[in-house]
Amino acid sequence: HKAFPHCQLDFICSPISQHIIKTHPLIHTCWIWKSNTKDLISAIQDNHYDLYLCLWEHPELQSLGKKAKIPFQIGGAQSLLSHLHFTHPVPIKWRDFSRHQIQLNLDHLAPLNLDQKPATCKLYPEEIGRPQLKNATSDILIFCSSGGSNAPLPIPTLQTYA
């Protein structure tokens, strides 16, 4: 947002993450994608966007920018077909297992030629203070994702850990 202060940031997300995205102060509009992009393409086309930055691996969402006639489409080129969906395909370095998904997503910003280095964050605490934990089973909840599923944990399952 600092590189393009006058831009409007809109976001496409799944129903699972909509509650997080909708509350972010820099997000103007949150579009919800469930499974069919036909209605979403029509709504997005009416907004005359300049840029579509696609972090999704789903073919329907990869082709959305082109179908909505957005002039610039940036996305991960995983195959020849996905390469054709974008005006600015970005090679994805899947074979480098030391790279986190966040780094792969940040690679998509390369075509924007940003002068500033994106902010980095530590994924792990430097020190874990065991004495500060009252009861580890009730104080720690870890969510893990392979990135392969958008199926949320059932609410009763989450409540058993709360």
mmCIF file of C-alpha atoms in Angstrom, residues 15-16 149-155 157-158:
data_model
loop_
_atom_site.group_PDB
_atom_site.id
_atom_site.type_symbol
_atom_site.label_atom_id
_atom_site.label_comp_id
_atom_site.label_asym_id
_atom_site.label_seq_id
_atom_site.Cartn_x
_atom_site.Cartn_y
_atom_site.Cartn_z
ATOM 1 C CA PRO A 15 -15.764 -18.170 2.975
ATOM 2 C CA ILE A 16 -13.327 -19.578 5.548
ATOM 3 C CA SER A 149 -7.626 -27.995 1.498
ATOM 4 C CA ASN A 150 -10.009 -25.191 2.241
ATOM 5 C CA ALA A 151 -12.112 -27.374 4.509
ATOM 6 C CA PRO A 152 -12.261 -25.782 7.968
ATOM 7 C CA LEU A 153 -12.070 -27.709 11.202
ATOM 8 C CA PRO A 154 -15.596 -28.333 12.505
ATOM 9 C CA ILE A 155 -16.624 -25.878 15.255
ATOM 10 C CA THR A 157 -13.614 -29.835 17.238
ATOM 11 C CA LEU A 158 -12.274 -26.324 17.813
#
